[in-house]
Amino acid sequence: MKHKEKKMHVLNECLFSVFVLIGIYLLNHWVQDFYQTQVLIPMISVLGVFLISWKTQGYFWGIVSSLISVLLVNYAFTYPYYKIDLISPECVSCAIVML
């Protein structure tokens, strides 16, 4: 690949990863509001990470999206809401399982 083509490929993978992560965030909010449940949120996040890992080349985007997804679920969808809390046992276990 030429340098310019490789740069465009990396940019496309980055944009795809960002759009999938934004999509799972919005879908998780919708599921939480519509169904009033927290059970589906980790599964939807794992599905998003799977799609990113499947579509992109190499390990980088899958690992980065997994870390972002864990922090996103911890921040927005676990108690205490809208705070990063990796000290409580349930948050630590959730983070380990998702990674």
mmCIF file of C-alpha atoms in Angstrom, residues 9-11 13-15 17 49 52-53 56-66:
data_model
loop_
_atom_site.group_PDB
_atom_site.id
_atom_site.type_symbol
_atom_site.label_atom_id
_atom_site.label_comp_id
_atom_site.label_asym_id
_atom_site.label_seq_id
_atom_site.Cartn_x
_atom_site.Cartn_y
_atom_site.Cartn_z
ATOM 1 C CA HIS A 9 -7.389 3.006 5.544
ATOM 2 C CA VAL A 10 -6.421 3.881 9.120
ATOM 3 C CA LEU A 11 -8.740 6.892 9.057
ATOM 4 C CA GLU A 13 -11.035 2.173 10.557
ATOM 5 C CA CYS A 14 -10.893 4.931 13.165
ATOM 6 C CA LEU A 15 -14.127 6.520 11.928
ATOM 7 C CA SER A 17 -14.792 2.427 15.383
ATOM 8 C CA VAL A 49 -16.564 -4.432 20.176
ATOM 9 C CA ILE A 52 -15.164 -3.397 15.387
ATOM 10 C CA SER A 53 -12.752 -6.304 15.809
ATOM 11 C CA THR A 56 -10.925 -3.700 11.234
ATOM 12 C CA GLN A 57 -7.513 -5.239 10.625
ATOM 13 C CA GLY A 58 -5.159 -6.170 13.429
ATOM 14 C CA TYR A 59 -5.657 -6.031 17.170
ATOM 15 C CA PHE A 60 -5.337 -2.315 17.834
ATOM 16 C CA TRP A 61 -8.899 -1.113 17.176
ATOM 17 C CA GLY A 62 -10.448 -4.098 18.957
ATOM 18 C CA ILE A 63 -8.379 -3.558 22.086
ATOM 19 C CA VAL A 64 -8.921 0.207 22.120
ATOM 20 C CA SER A 65 -12.661 -0.161 21.556
ATOM 21 C CA SER A 66 -12.840 -2.754 24.334
#
